[in-house]
Amino acid sequence: MPPPTAMLHGWQTTLDQGGAVRTVLVDFKKAFNFVNHNLLLQKLLLSCVPHFLIKWFFSFLQHRSQRVRIGTNHSSYSQLNYALPQGSWLGPLSFLVLINDLKPDCLVHKYVDDTTLTELLYDRTKPSSMQSFFHQLLNWADQNEMVVNLHQN
């Protein structure tokens, strides 16, 4: 998926002015498969979502199972105790609620489970703070029971 236009514009403007751009493209390991439902519901509460909607959403997550169908073949049902239903509108929306409070001290672009941390350095002699931003990301992930995939390509 290409980066959002606003993000590219910021990068290009900085580079055109002789600056540097540092980015970390974040990949949450099995992002939709390991979501603490209680933490998600707590974040909805803190976001002032009406209680009746939270109860409805809890009933949507509770005792949820899914299976895969390819043609006429079906897998067995799998219980989604720590997962968000995939293929629904609420899955990606729920993940955005979960990561809404991910706010390291740099530019952050979020698109469902794709997150990009960006540091724009207009003065190339200034040291980068990206390592600090990355540690903030890892601390947030730990507090929110998410795992950042650290594999390098």
Coordinates of N, CA and C in Angstrom, one line a residue:
M1 N 0.8 -1.2 0.0 CA 0.0 0.0 0.0 C 0.9 1.2 0.0
P2 N 0.7 2.2 -0.9 CA 1.5 3.4 -0.9 C 1.2 4.3 0.3
P3 N 2.2 5.0 0.7 CA 2.1 5.9 1.8 C 1.0 7.0 1.5
P4 N 0.3 7.5 2.5 CA -0.6 8.6 2.3 C 0.0 9.8 1.7
T5 N -0.7 10.6 1.0 CA -0.2 11.8 0.3 C 0.4 12.8 1.2
A6 N -0.3 13.0 2.4 CA 0.2 14.0 3.3 C 1.6 13.6 3.9
M7 N 1.8 12.3 4.1 CA 3.1 11.8 4.6 C 4.2 12.0 3.6
L8 N 3.9 11.7 2.3 CA 4.8 11.8 1.3 C 5.2 13.3 1.0
H9 N 4.2 14.1 1.1 CA 4.4 15.6 0.9 C 5.4 16.1 2.0
G10 N 5.2 15.7 3.3 CA 6.1 16.1 4.3 C 7.5 15.7 4.1
W11 N 7.6 14.4 3.7 CA 8.9 13.9 3.4 C 9.6 14.7 2.3
Q12 N 8.9 14.8 1.2 CA 9.4 15.5 0.0 C 9.8 16.9 0.3
T13 N 9.0 17.7 1.0 CA 9.2 19.1 1.4 C 10.5 19.1 2.2
T14 N 10.7 18.3 3.2 CA 11.9 18.3 4.0 C 13.1 18.0 3.2
L15 N 13.0 17.0 2.3 CA 14.2 16.6 1.4 C 14.5 17.8 0.5
D16 N 13.5 18.4 -0.1 CA 13.7 19.5 -1.0 C 14.4 20.7 -0.3
Q17 N 14.2 20.9 1.0 CA 14.8 21.9 1.7 C 16.2 21.5 2.3
G18 N 16.7 20.4 1.8 CA 18.0 19.9 2.2 C 18.1 19.2 3.6
G19 N 16.9 18.8 4.1 CA 16.8 18.1 5.3 C 16.9 16.6 5.1
A20 N 16.7 15.9 6.2 CA 16.7 14.4 6.2 C 15.4 13.9 6.8
V21 N 15.0 12.7 6.4 CA 13.8 12.0 6.8 C 14.2 10.7 7.4
R22 N 13.8 10.4 8.7 CA 14.0 9.1 9.3 C 12.6 8.5 9.5
T23 N 12.5 7.3 9.2 CA 11.2 6.6 9.3 C 11.4 5.2 9.9
V24 N 10.4 4.8 10.6 CA 10.3 3.4 11.1 C 8.9 2.9 10.6
L25 N 8.9 1.9 9.8 CA 7.6 1.3 9.4 C 7.3 0.2 10.3
V26 N 6.2 0.3 11.1 CA 5.9 -0.6 12.2 C 5.0 -1.7 11.7
D27 N 5.4 -2.9 12.0 CA 4.5 -4.1 11.8 C 4.2 -4.8 13.1
F28 N 3.0 -4.7 13.5 CA 2.5 -5.4 14.7 C 2.4 -6.9 14.3
K29 N 3.0 -7.7 15.1 CA 3.0 -9.2 14.8 C 1.5 -9.7 15.1
K30 N 1.0 -10.3 14.0 CA -0.4 -10.8 14.0 C -1.4 -9.8 14.7
A31 N -1.4 -8.6 14.2 CA -2.1 -7.5 14.8 C -3.5 -7.8 15.2
F32 N -4.3 -8.5 14.3 CA -5.7 -8.7 14.6 C -5.9 -10.0 15.4
N33 N -4.9 -10.8 15.6 CA -5.0 -12.1 16.3 C -4.7 -12.0 17.8
F34 N -4.1 -11.0 18.2 CA -3.7 -10.9 19.6 C -4.1 -9.5 20.2
V35 N -5.4 -9.3 20.4 CA -5.9 -8.1 20.9 C -6.7 -8.4 22.2
N36 N -6.3 -7.8 23.3 CA -6.9 -7.9 24.6 C -8.3 -7.2 24.6
H37 N -9.3 -8.0 24.6 CA -10.7 -7.4 24.5 C -11.0 -6.5 25.6
N38 N -10.5 -6.8 26.8 CA -10.8 -6.0 28.0 C -10.1 -4.6 27.8
L39 N -8.9 -4.6 27.3 CA -8.2 -3.4 27.1 C -8.8 -2.5 26.1
L40 N -9.3 -3.2 25.0 CA -10.0 -2.5 24.0 C -11.3 -1.8 24.5
L41 N -12.1 -2.6 25.3 CA -13.3 -2.1 25.9 C -13.0 -0.9 26.9
Q42 N -11.9 -1.1 27.6 CA -11.5 0.0 28.5 C -11.2 1.3 27.8
K43 N -10.5 1.2 26.6 CA -10.2 2.3 25.8 C -11.5 3.0 25.3
L44 N -12.4 2.2 24.9 CA -13.7 2.7 24.5 C -14.4 3.5 25.6
L45 N -14.3 3.0 26.8 CA -14.9 3.7 28.0 C -14.2 5.0 28.2
L46 N -12.9 5.0 28.1 CA -12.1 6.2 28.3 C -12.3 7.2 27.2
S47 N -12.8 6.8 26.0 CA -13.1 7.7 24.9 C -14.5 8.2 25.0
C48 N -15.2 8.0 26.1 CA -16.5 8.5 26.3 C -17.6 7.9 25.3
V49 N -17.3 6.7 24.9 CA -18.3 6.0 24.0 C -19.5 5.6 24.9
P50 N -20.7 5.8 24.5 CA -21.9 5.5 25.4 C -21.8 4.0 25.8
H51 N -22.3 3.8 27.0 CA -22.2 2.4 27.6 C -23.0 1.4 26.8
F52 N -24.2 1.8 26.2 CA -25.0 0.9 25.5 C -24.2 0.4 24.2
L53 N -23.4 1.3 23.6 CA -22.6 0.9 22.5 C -21.4 -0.1 22.9
I54 N -20.9 0.2 24.1 CA -19.8 -0.7 24.6 C -20.4 -2.1 24.9
K55 N -21.6 -2.1 25.5 CA -22.2 -3.4 25.8 C -22.5 -4.2 24.5
W56 N -23.0 -3.4 23.5 CA -23.2 -4.1 22.2 C -22.0 -4.6 21.6
F57 N -20.9 -3.8 21.6 CA -19.6 -4.2 21.1 C -19.1 -5.4 21.8
F58 N -19.2 -5.4 23.2 CA -18.8 -6.6 24.0 C -19.5 -7.8 23.5
S59 N -20.8 -7.7 23.3 CA -21.6 -8.9 22.8 C -21.1 -9.3 21.4
F60 N -20.6 -8.4 20.6 CA -20.1 -8.7 19.3 C -18.8 -9.6 19.4
L61 N -17.9 -9.2 20.4 CA -16.7 -9.9 20.6 C -16.8 -11.2 21.4
Q62 N -17.8 -11.2 22.3 CA -17.9 -12.4 23.3 C -18.3 -13.6 22.5
H63 N -17.7 -14.7 22.8 CA -18.0 -16.0 22.3 C -18.0 -16.0 20.7
R64 N -17.1 -15.3 20.1 CA -17.1 -15.2 18.7 C -16.2 -16.3 18.1
S65 N -16.6 -16.9 17.0 CA -15.8 -17.9 16.4 C -15.8 -17.6 14.9
Q66 N -14.9 -18.2 14.2 CA -14.9 -18.0 12.7 C -14.2 -19.3 12.1
R67 N -14.5 -19.4 10.8 CA -13.8 -20.5 10.0 C -13.5 -20.0 8.6
V68 N -12.7 -20.7 7.9 CA -12.3 -20.3 6.6 C -13.1 -21.3 5.6
R69 N -13.6 -20.7 4.5 CA -14.2 -21.4 3.5 C -13.5 -21.2 2.2
I70 N -13.1 -22.2 1.5 CA -12.6 -22.1 0.1 C -13.4 -23.0 -0.7
G71 N -14.2 -22.4 -1.6 CA -15.1 -23.2 -2.4 C -16.1 -23.9 -1.5
T72 N -16.2 -25.2 -1.6 CA -17.1 -26.0 -0.8 C -16.5 -26.5 0.4
N73 N -15.2 -26.3 0.6 CA -14.4 -26.8 1.8 C -14.5 -25.8 2.9
H74 N -14.6 -26.3 4.1 CA -14.7 -25.5 5.3 C -13.7 -26.0 6.3
S75 N -13.0 -25.0 7.0 CA -12.2 -25.4 8.1 C -13.1 -25.6 9.4
S76 N -12.5 -26.1 10.4 CA -13.3 -26.2 11.7 C -13.3 -24.8 12.3
Y77 N -14.3 -24.6 13.2 CA -14.5 -23.3 13.8 C -13.3 -23.1 14.8
S78 N -12.9 -21.8 14.9 CA -11.8 -21.4 15.9 C -12.4 -20.3 16.7
Q79 N -12.3 -20.5 18.0 CA -12.7 -19.5 19.0 C -11.8 -18.2 18.9
L80 N -12.4 -17.0 18.9 CA -11.6 -15.8 18.9 C -11.5 -15.1 20.2
N81 N -10.8 -15.8 21.2 CA -10.7 -15.2 22.5 C -9.9 -14.0 22.6
Y82 N -8.8 -13.9 21.8 CA -7.9 -12.8 21.8 C -7.7 -12.3 20.4
A83 N -8.8 -12.2 19.7 CA -8.6 -11.7 18.3 C -9.8 -10.9 17.9
L84 N -9.7 -10.1 16.8 CA -10.7 -9.3 16.3 C -11.3 -10.1 15.1
P85 N -12.6 -10.1 14.9 CA -13.2 -10.7 13.7 C -12.6 -10.1 12.4
Q86 N -12.1 -10.9 11.6 CA -11.6 -10.4 10.3 C -12.7 -10.5 9.2
G87 N -12.7 -9.5 8.3 CA -13.7 -9.5 7.3 C -14.9 -8.7 7.7
S88 N -14.9 -8.1 8.9 CA -16.0 -7.2 9.3 C -15.5 -5.8 9.3
W89 N -16.4 -4.8 9.3 CA -16.0 -3.4 9.4 C -15.5 -3.1 10.8
L90 N -16.0 -3.8 11.8 CA -15.6 -3.5 13.2 C -14.1 -3.9 13.5
G91 N -13.6 -4.9 12.8 CA -12.2 -5.3 13.1 C -11.2 -4.2 12.9
P92 N -11.1 -3.6 11.7 CA -10.1 -2.5 11.5 C -10.4 -1.3 12.4
L93 N -11.7 -1.0 12.5 CA -12.1 0.2 13.4 C -11.7 -0.1 14.8
S94 N -11.9 -1.3 15.3 CA -11.5 -1.6 16.6 C -10.0 -1.5 16.8
F95 N -9.2 -1.9 15.8 CA -7.8 -1.8 15.9 C -7.3 -0.3 16.0
L96 N -8.0 0.5 15.2 CA -7.7 2.0 15.3 C -8.0 2.5 16.7
V97 N -9.1 2.1 17.3 CA -9.3 2.5 18.7 C -8.2 2.0 19.6
L98 N -7.7 0.8 19.4 CA -6.7 0.3 20.2 C -5.4 1.1 20.1
I99 N -5.0 1.5 18.9 CA -3.7 2.2 18.8 C -3.9 3.7 18.8
N100 N -5.1 4.2 19.0 CA -5.3 5.7 19.1 C -4.4 6.4 20.0
D101 N -4.1 5.8 21.2 CA -3.2 6.5 22.2 C -1.7 6.2 22.0
L102 N -1.4 5.6 20.8 CA 0.1 5.5 20.5 C 0.5 6.8 20.0
K103 N 1.2 7.6 20.8 CA 1.6 8.9 20.5 C 3.1 9.2 20.9
P104 N 4.0 8.6 20.2 CA 5.4 9.0 20.5 C 5.7 10.4 20.1
D105 N 6.8 11.0 20.6 CA 7.1 12.4 20.3 C 7.6 12.6 18.9
C106 N 6.9 12.1 17.9 CA 7.3 12.3 16.5 C 6.0 12.2 15.7
L107 N 6.1 12.4 14.4 CA 5.0 12.3 13.5 C 4.6 10.8 13.4
V108 N 3.3 10.5 13.6 CA 2.8 9.2 13.5 C 1.7 9.1 12.4
H109 N 1.8 8.2 11.5 CA 0.7 8.0 10.5 C 0.2 6.6 10.7
K110 N -1.1 6.5 10.9 CA -1.7 5.2 11.2 C -2.8 4.9 10.1
Y111 N -2.7 3.7 9.6 CA -3.7 3.3 8.7 C -4.0 1.8 9.1
V112 N -5.1 1.6 9.8 CA -5.4 0.3 10.4 C -4.2 -0.3 11.1
D113 N -3.6 -1.4 10.6 CA -2.5 -1.9 11.4 C -1.1 -1.5 10.8
D114 N -1.1 -0.6 9.8 CA 0.1 0.0 9.3 C 0.4 1.3 10.0
T115 N 1.5 1.4 10.7 CA 1.9 2.6 11.4 C 3.3 3.0 11.0
T116 N 3.5 4.3 10.8 CA 4.8 4.8 10.4 C 5.2 5.9 11.4
L117 N 6.3 5.8 11.9 CA 6.9 6.9 12.8 C 7.9 7.7 11.8
T118 N 7.8 9.0 11.9 CA 8.6 9.8 11.0 C 9.2 10.9 11.8
E119 N 10.5 11.2 11.6 CA 11.2 12.3 12.1 C 11.8 13.1 10.9
L120 N 11.4 14.4 10.9 CA 11.9 15.3 9.9 C 13.0 16.1 10.5
L121 N 14.2 16.0 9.9 CA 15.4 16.8 10.4 C 15.7 17.8 9.3
Y122 N 15.4 19.1 9.7 CA 15.6 20.2 8.8 C 17.1 20.6 8.8
D123 N 17.8 20.2 9.9 CA 19.2 20.5 10.1 C 19.9 19.1 10.1
R124 N 20.6 18.8 9.1 CA 21.3 17.5 9.0 C 22.3 17.3 10.1
T125 N 22.8 18.3 10.8 CA 23.8 18.2 11.8 C 23.2 17.8 13.1
K126 N 21.9 18.0 13.2 CA 21.2 17.7 14.5 C 21.1 16.1 14.6
P127 N 21.4 15.6 15.8 CA 21.3 14.1 16.0 C 19.8 13.7 15.9
S128 N 19.7 12.5 15.4 CA 18.3 11.9 15.3 C 17.8 11.5 16.7
S129 N 16.5 11.6 16.9 CA 15.9 11.1 18.1 C 15.1 9.9 17.9
M130 N 15.2 9.3 16.7 CA 14.4 8.1 16.3 C 14.5 7.0 17.2
Q131 N 15.7 6.7 17.8 CA 15.9 5.6 18.7 C 15.0 5.8 20.0
S132 N 14.9 7.1 20.4 CA 14.0 7.4 21.6 C 12.5 7.1 21.2
F133 N 12.1 7.6 20.0 CA 10.8 7.3 19.5 C 10.4 5.9 19.4
F134 N 11.4 5.1 18.9 CA 11.2 3.6 18.8 C 11.1 3.0 20.2
H135 N 11.8 3.5 21.2 CA 11.7 2.9 22.5 C 10.3 3.3 23.1
Q136 N 9.8 4.5 22.8 CA 8.4 4.9 23.2 C 7.4 3.9 22.6
L137 N 7.6 3.6 21.3 CA 6.7 2.6 20.6 C 6.8 1.3 21.3
L138 N 8.0 0.8 21.6 CA 8.1 -0.5 22.3 C 7.4 -0.5 23.6
N139 N 7.6 0.6 24.4 CA 6.9 0.7 25.7 C 5.4 0.6 25.6
W140 N 4.9 1.4 24.6 CA 3.5 1.4 24.4 C 3.0 0.0 24.0
A141 N 3.7 -0.7 23.1 CA 3.3 -2.0 22.7 C 3.3 -3.0 23.9
D142 N 4.3 -2.9 24.7 CA 4.3 -3.7 25.9 C 3.1 -3.5 26.8
Q143 N 2.8 -2.2 27.1 CA 1.7 -1.9 27.9 C 0.3 -2.3 27.3
N144 N 0.3 -2.4 26.0 CA -1.0 -2.7 25.3 C -1.0 -4.2 24.8
E145 N -0.1 -5.0 25.3 CA 0.0 -6.4 25.0 C 0.1 -6.6 23.5
M146 N 0.8 -5.8 22.8 CA 1.0 -5.9 21.3 C 2.5 -6.2 21.2
V147 N 2.8 -6.9 20.1 CA 4.2 -7.3 19.8 C 4.6 -6.6 18.5
V148 N 5.7 -5.9 18.5 CA 6.3 -5.3 17.3 C 7.2 -6.3 16.6
N149 N 6.9 -6.6 15.3 CA 7.7 -7.5 14.6 C 9.1 -6.9 14.3
L150 N 10.2 -7.4 14.8 CA 11.5 -6.8 14.7 C 12.3 -7.3 13.6
H151 N 11.7 -8.1 12.7 CA 12.5 -8.7 11.6 C 12.8 -7.6 10.6
Q152 N 14.0 -7.6 10.1 CA 14.5 -6.6 9.1 C 14.5 -7.3 7.8
N153 N 14.0 -6.5 6.8 CA 14.1 -7.0 5.4 C 15.2 -6.3 4.6

